[in-house]
Coordinates of C-alpha atoms in Angstrom, one line a residue:
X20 CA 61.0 103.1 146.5
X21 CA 60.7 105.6 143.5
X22 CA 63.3 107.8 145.9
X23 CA 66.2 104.7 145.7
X24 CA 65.4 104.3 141.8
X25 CA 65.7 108.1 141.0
X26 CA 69.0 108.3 142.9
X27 CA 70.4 105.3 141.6
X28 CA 69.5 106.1 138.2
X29 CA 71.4 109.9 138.4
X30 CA 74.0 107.9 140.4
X31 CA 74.7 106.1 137.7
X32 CA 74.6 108.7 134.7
X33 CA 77.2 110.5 136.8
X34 CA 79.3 107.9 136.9
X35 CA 78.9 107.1 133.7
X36 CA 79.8 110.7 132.7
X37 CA 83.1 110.6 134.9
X38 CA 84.2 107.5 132.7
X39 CA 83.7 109.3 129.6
X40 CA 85.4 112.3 130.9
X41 CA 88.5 110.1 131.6
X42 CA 88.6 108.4 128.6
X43 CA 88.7 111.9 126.3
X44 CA 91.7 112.9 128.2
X45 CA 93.2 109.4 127.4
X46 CA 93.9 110.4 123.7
X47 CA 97.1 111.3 122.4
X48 CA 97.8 113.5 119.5
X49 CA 100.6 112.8 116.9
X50 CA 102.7 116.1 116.1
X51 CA 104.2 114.7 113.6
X52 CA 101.5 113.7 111.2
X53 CA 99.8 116.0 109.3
X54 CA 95.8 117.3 109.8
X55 CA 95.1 115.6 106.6
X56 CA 95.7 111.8 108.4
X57 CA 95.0 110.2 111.9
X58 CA 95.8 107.3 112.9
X59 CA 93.5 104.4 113.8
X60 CA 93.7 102.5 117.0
X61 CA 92.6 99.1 115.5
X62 CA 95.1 96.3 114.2
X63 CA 95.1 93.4 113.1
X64 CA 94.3 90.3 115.3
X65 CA 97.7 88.5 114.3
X66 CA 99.2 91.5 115.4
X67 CA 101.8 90.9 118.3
X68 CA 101.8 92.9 121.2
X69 CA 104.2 95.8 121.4
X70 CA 106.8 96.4 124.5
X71 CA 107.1 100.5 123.5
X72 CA 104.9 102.0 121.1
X73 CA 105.8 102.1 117.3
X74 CA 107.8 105.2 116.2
X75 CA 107.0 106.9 113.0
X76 CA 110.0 106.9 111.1
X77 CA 108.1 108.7 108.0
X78 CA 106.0 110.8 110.1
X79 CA 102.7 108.5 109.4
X80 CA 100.7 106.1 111.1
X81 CA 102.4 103.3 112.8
X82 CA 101.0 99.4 113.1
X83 CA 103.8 97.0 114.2
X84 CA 102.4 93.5 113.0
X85 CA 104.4 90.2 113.6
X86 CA 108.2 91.1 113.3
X87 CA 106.8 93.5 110.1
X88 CA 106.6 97.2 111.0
X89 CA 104.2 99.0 108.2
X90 CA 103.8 103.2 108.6
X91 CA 101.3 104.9 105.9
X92 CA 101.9 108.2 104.9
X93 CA 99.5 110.4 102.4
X94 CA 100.5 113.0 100.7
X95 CA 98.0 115.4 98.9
X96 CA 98.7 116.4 95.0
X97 CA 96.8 117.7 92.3
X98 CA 95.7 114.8 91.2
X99 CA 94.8 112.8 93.7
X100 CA 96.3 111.1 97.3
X101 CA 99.9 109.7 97.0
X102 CA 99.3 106.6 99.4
X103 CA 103.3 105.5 100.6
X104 CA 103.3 102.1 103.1
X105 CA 106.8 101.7 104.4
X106 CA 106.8 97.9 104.7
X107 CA 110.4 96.9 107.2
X108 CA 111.1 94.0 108.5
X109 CA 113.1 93.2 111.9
X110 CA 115.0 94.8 114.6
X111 CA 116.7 96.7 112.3
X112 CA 113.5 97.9 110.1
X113 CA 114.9 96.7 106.9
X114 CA 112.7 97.3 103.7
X115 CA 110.7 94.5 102.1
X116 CA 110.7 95.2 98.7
X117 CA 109.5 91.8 97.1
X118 CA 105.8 91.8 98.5
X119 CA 102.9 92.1 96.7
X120 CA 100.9 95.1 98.7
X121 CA 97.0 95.9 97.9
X122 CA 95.3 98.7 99.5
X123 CA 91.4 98.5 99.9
X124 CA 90.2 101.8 100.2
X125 CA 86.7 102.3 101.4
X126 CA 84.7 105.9 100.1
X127 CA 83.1 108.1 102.3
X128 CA 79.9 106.7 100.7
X129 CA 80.5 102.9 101.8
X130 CA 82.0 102.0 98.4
X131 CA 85.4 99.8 98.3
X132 CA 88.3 100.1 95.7
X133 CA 90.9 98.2 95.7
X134 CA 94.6 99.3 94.5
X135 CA 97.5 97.6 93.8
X136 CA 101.0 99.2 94.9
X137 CA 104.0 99.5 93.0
X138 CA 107.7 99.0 95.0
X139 CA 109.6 102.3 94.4
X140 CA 113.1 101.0 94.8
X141 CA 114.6 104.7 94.9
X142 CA 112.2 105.8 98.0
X143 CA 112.5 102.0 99.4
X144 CA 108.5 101.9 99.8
X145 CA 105.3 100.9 98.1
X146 CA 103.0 103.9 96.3
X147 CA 100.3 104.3 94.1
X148 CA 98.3 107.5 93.5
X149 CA 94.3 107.8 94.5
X150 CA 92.1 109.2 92.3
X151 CA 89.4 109.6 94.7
X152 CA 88.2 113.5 96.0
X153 CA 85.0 113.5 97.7
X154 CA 85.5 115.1 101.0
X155 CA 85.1 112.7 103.9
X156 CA 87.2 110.1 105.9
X157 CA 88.9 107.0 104.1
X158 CA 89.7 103.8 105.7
X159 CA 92.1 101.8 104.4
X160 CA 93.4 98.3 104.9
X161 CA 97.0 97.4 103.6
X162 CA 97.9 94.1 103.2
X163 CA 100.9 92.7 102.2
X164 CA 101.5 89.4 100.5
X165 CA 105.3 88.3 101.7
X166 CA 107.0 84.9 99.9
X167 CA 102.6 83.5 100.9
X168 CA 103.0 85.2 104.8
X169 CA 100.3 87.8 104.7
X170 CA 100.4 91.3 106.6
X171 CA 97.8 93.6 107.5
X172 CA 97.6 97.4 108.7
X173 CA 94.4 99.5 109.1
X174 CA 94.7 102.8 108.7
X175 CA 92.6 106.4 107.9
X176 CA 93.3 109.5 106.0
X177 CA 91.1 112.3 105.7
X178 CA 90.3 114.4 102.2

């Protein structure tokens, strides 16, 4: 009886150790972002599912919600994070410039901050600069106020 435990115990660690095996070759890497930012596989539960995956257009982090497509690109500069969400809209991935976009940033030590982003009509996106430089990962959740419909995209970047 100990025998048929023992074996079914190891049988199951090894099969157990083939999943996990699987599922690291599974994951993709994006050429086209930069070391400093990987993307995060969760999104929002109002989310709609995708046919194809989301492109980068920017060369950020994709997640398609609704008929709203919102890509986060960082950009590292002296004094701080330049955070950029391209919020478009459609088929056509038109800009939305007349939402009211908050990111809530959340510190490598558990703290939250919250920032408010600023349309740049020139760039056709939203931006705001982040002060923050302790070295660690940053998760952040967009959300974008449209005319009262609200959007949301989780996303990461790393300092």
């Amino acid at each position: 009886m100990k025998s048929l435990k023992s074996n079914l115990i190891i049988l199951g660690s090894v099969g157990l150790l083939f999943l996990v095996a699987c599922n690291k070759g599974d994951q993709a890497s994006d050429t086209n972002s930069s070391p400093a930012s990987s993307p995060v596989a969760s999104q929002p539960a109002s989310s709609a599912p995708a046919a194809a995956p989301a492109k980068a257009t920017k060369g950020g982090q994709v997640v398609e919600s609704g008929a709203y497509h919102l890509e986060f690109v960082t950009e590292k500069e002296a004094t701080g994070t330049h955070l950029d969400l391209f919020l478009l809209k459609g088929d056509k991935k038109e800009p939305v410039p007349n939402a009211k976009v908050t990111a809530q940033v959340q510190l490598p030590d558990g703290k939250q901050q919250t920032l408010a982003l600023k349309y740049d009509a020139e760039g056709k996106h939203y931006a705001v600069v982040f002060l923050g430089k302790e070295p660690g990962q940053y998760p952040v959740k967009m959300t974008a106020d449209i005319n009262g419909e609200k959007v949301d995209g989780r996303f990461t970047f790393t300092q």
